[in-house]
mmCIF file of C-alpha atoms in Angstrom:
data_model
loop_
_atom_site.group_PDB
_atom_site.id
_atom_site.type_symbol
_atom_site.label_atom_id
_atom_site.label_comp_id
_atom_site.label_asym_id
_atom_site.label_seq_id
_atom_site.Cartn_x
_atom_site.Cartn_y
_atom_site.Cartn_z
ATOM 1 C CA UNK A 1 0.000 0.000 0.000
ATOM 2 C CA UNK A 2 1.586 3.550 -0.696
ATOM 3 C CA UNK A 3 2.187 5.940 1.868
ATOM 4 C CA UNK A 4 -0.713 8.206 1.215
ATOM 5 C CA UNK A 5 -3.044 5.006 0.596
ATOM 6 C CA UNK A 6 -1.926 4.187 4.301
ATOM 7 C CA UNK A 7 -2.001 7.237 5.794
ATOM 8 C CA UNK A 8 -5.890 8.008 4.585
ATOM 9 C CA UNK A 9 -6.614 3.954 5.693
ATOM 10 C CA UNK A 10 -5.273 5.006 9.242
ATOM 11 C CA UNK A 11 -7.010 8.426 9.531
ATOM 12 C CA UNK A 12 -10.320 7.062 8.569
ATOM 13 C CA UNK A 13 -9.953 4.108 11.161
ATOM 14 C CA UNK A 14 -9.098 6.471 13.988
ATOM 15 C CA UNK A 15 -11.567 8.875 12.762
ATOM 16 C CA UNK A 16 -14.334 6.038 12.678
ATOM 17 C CA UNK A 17 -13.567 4.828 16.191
ATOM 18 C CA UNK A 18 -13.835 8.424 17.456
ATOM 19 C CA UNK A 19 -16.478 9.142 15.317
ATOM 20 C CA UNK A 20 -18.647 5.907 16.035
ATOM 21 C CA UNK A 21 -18.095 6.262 19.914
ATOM 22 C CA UNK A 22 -19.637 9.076 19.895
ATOM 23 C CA UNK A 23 -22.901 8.248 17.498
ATOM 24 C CA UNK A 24 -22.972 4.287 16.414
ATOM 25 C CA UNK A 25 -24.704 5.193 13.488
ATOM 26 C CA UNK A 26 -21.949 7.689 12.006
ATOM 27 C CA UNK A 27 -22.245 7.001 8.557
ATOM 28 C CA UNK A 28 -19.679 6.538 5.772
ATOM 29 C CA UNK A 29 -19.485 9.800 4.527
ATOM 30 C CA UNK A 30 -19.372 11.807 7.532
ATOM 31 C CA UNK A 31 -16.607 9.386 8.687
ATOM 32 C CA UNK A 32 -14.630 10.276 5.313
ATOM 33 C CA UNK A 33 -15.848 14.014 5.222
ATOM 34 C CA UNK A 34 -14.303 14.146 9.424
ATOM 35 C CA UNK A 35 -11.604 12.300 7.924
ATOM 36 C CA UNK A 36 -10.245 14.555 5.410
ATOM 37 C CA UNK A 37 -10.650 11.731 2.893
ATOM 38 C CA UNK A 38 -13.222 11.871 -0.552
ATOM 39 C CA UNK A 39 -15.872 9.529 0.516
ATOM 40 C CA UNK A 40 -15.631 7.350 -2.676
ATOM 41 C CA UNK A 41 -12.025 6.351 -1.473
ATOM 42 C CA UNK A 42 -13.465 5.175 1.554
ATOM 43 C CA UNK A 43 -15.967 2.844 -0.116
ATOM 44 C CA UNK A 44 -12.900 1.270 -2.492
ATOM 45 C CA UNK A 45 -11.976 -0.090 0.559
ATOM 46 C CA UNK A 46 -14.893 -0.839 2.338
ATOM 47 C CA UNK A 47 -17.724 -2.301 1.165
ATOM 48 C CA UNK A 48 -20.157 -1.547 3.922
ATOM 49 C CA UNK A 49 -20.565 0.608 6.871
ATOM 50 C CA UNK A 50 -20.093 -3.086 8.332
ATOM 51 C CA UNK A 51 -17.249 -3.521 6.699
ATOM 52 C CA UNK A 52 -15.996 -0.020 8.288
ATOM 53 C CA UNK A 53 -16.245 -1.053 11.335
ATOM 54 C CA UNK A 54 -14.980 -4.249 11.559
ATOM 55 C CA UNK A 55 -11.885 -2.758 10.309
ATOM 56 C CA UNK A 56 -12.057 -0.715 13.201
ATOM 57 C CA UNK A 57 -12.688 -2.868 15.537
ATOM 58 C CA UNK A 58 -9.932 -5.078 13.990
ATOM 59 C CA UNK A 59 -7.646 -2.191 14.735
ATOM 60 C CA UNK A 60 -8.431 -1.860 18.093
ATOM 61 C CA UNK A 61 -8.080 -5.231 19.265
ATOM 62 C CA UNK A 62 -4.495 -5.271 16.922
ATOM 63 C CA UNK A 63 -3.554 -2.419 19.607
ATOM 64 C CA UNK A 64 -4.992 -4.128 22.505
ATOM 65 C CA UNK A 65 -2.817 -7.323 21.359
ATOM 66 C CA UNK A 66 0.170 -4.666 21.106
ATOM 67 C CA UNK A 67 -0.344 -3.236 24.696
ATOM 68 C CA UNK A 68 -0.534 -6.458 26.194
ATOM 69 C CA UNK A 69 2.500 -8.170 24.150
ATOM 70 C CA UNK A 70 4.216 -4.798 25.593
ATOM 71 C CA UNK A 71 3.310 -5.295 28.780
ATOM 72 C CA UNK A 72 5.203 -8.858 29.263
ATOM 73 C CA UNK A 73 2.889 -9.875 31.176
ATOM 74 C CA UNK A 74 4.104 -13.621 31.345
ATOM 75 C CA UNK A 75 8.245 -12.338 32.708
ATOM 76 C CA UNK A 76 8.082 -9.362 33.350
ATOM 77 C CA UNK A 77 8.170 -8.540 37.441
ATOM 78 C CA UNK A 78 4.144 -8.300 38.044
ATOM 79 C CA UNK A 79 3.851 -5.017 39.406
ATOM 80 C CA UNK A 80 5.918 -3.438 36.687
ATOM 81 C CA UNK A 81 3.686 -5.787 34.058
ATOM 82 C CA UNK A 82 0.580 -4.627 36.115
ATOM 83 C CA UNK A 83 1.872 -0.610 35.311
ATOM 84 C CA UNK A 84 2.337 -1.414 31.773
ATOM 85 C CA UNK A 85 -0.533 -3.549 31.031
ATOM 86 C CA UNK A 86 -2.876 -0.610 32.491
ATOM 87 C CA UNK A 87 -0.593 2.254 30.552
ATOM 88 C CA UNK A 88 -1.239 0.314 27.198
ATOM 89 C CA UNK A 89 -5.020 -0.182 27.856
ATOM 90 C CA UNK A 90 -5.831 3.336 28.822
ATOM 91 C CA UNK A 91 -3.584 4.283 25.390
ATOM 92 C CA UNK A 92 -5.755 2.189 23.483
ATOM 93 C CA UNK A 93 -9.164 3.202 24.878
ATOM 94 C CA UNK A 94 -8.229 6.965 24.118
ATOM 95 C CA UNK A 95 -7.203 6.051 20.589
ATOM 96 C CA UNK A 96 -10.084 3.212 19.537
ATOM 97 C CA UNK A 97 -12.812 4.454 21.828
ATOM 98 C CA UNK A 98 -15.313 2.098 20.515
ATOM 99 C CA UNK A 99 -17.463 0.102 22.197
ATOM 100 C CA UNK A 100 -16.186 -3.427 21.503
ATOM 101 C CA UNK A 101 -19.534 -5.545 22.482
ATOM 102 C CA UNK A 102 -21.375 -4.259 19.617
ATOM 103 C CA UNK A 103 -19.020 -6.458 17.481
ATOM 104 C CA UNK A 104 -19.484 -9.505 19.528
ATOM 105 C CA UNK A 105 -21.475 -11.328 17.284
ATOM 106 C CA UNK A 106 -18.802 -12.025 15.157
ATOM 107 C CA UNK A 107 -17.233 -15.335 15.683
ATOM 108 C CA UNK A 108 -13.523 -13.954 14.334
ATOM 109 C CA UNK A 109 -13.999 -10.707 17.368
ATOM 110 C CA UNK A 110 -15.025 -12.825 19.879
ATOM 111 C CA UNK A 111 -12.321 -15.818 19.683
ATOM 112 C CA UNK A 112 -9.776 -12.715 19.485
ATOM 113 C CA UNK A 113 -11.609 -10.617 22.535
ATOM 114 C CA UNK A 114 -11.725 -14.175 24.445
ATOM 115 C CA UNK A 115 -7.394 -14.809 23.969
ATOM 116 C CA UNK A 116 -6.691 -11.617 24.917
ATOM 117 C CA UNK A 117 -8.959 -12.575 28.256
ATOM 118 C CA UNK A 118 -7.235 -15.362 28.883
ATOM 119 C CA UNK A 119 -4.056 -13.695 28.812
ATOM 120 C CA UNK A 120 -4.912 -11.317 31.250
ATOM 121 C CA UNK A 121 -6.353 -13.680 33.666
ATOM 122 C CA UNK A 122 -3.496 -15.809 33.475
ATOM 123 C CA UNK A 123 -1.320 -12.506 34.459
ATOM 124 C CA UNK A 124 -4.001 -11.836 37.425
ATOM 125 C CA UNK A 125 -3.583 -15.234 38.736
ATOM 126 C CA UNK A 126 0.026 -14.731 38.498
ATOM 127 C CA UNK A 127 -0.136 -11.513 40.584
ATOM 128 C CA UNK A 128 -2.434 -12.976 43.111
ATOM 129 C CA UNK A 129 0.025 -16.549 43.312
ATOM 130 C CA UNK A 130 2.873 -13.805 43.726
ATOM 131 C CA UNK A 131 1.340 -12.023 46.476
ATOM 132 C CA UNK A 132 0.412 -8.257 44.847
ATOM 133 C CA UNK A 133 -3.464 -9.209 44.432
ATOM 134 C CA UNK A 134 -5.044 -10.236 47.635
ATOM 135 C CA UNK A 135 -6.107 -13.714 47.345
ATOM 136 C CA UNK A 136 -9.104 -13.845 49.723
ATOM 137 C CA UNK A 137 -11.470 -12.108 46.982
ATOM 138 C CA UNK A 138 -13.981 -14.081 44.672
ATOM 139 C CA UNK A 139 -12.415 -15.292 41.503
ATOM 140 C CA UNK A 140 -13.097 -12.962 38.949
ATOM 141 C CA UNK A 141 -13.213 -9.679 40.836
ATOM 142 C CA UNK A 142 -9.819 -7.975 40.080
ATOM 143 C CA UNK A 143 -10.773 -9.301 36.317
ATOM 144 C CA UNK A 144 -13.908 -7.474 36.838
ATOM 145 C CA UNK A 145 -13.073 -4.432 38.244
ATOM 146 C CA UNK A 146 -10.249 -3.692 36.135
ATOM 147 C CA UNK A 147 -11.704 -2.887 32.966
ATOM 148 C CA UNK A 148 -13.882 -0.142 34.003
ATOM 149 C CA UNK A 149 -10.852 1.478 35.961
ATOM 150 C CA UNK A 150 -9.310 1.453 33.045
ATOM 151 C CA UNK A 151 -12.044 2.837 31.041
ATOM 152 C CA UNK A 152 -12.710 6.130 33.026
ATOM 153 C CA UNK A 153 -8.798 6.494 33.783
ATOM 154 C CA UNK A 154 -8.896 6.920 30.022
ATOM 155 C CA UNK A 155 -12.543 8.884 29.214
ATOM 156 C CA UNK A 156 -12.465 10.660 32.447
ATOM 157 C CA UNK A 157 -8.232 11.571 33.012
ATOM 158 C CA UNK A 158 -7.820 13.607 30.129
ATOM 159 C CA UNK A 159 -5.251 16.068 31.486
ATOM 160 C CA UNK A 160 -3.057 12.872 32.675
ATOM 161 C CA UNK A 161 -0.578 11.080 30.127
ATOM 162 C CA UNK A 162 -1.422 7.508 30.079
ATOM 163 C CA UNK A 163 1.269 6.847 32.825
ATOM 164 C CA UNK A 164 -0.066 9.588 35.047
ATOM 165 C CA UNK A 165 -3.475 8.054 34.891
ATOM 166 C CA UNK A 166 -1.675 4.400 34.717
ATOM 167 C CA UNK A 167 -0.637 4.991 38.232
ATOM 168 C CA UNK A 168 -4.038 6.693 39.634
ATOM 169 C CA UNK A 169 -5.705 3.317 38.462
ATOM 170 C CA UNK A 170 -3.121 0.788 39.808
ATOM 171 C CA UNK A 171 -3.086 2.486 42.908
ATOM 172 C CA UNK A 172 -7.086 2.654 42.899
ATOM 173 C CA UNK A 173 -6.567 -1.112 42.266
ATOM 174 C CA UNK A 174 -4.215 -2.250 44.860
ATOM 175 C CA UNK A 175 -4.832 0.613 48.147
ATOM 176 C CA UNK A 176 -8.741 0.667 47.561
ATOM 177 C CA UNK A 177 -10.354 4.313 48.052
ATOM 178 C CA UNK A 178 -10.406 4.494 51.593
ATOM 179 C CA UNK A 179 -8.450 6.137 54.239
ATOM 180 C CA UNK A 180 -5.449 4.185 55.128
ATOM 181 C CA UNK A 181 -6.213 3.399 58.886
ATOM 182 C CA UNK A 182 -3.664 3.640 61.634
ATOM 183 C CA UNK A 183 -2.654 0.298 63.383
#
């Protein structure tokens, strides 16, 4: 693909996420027209609005893979892999805001979306065996809680880089909210 080919394909993907986090039912045209990009180049390489945004989707979850394959989360030292992991993630939900579960339907999205959980369970098991995660909560709940931490770091941080708001989450994750107590 030339330069220019790839540079438009990128704009209109980021554009689209943005664009289709905001309204699902952006269309085509205002993507390209936000874009910078004549509409008609747009449907050369996509078919459908579908189409669109599976190639969106696609690139988020390519970034997700990236941020966790970053993070090292199988050697690296857990509380430096916990940091990174959560840096990458809020990265990636400022750049592909989209709301993944509307592409769950599709068997390709949801094998990917279900890897990339196991990975980070794995990682959260590894953490709790290794003594960062407390091991006396129900299985699932660091796994659950995570996410949305991650989520409004990222929507809700905006005047933090992604480490800045990296660190308000982990510590959110591993003090809790409340007052540290005097013993």
């Amino acid at each position: 693909m030339r330069a220019d080919a790839t540079r438009n394909l990128e704009r209109v993907l980021s554009t689209g996420a943005r664009m289709l986090a905001d309204d699902p039912s952006a269309t085509i045209a205002a993507i390209a027209a936000e874009a910078g990009v004549d509409r008609r180049t747009v449907y050369r390489r996509f078919a459908s609005r579908e189409d669109l945004m599976a190639a969106v989707y696609g690139a988020r979850y390519d970034a997700v893979e990236q941020a966790i394959e970053a993070a090292r989360l199988r050697e690296a030292p857990v509380a430096v892999a916990l940091h990174r992991y959560v840096e990458g993630i809020i990265a990636v939900n400022r750049e592909w805001p989209v709301e993944t579960s509307l592409m769950l339907r599709e068997m390709a999205i949801r094998e990917r979306r279900r890897r990339l959980i196991d990975e980070v369970d794995a990682f959260l098991r590894r953490a709790t065996d290794e003594g960062l995660l407390r091991s006396d909560l129900p299985p699932g709940w660091v796994a659950m809680a995570l996410p949305p931490l991650m989520e409004h770091a990222a929507a809700n941080l905006p005047e933090l880089s992604a480490a800045q708001a990296a660190d308000v989450v982990v510590d959110t994750l591993l003090r809790g909210v409340g007052t540290p107590q005097a013993h």
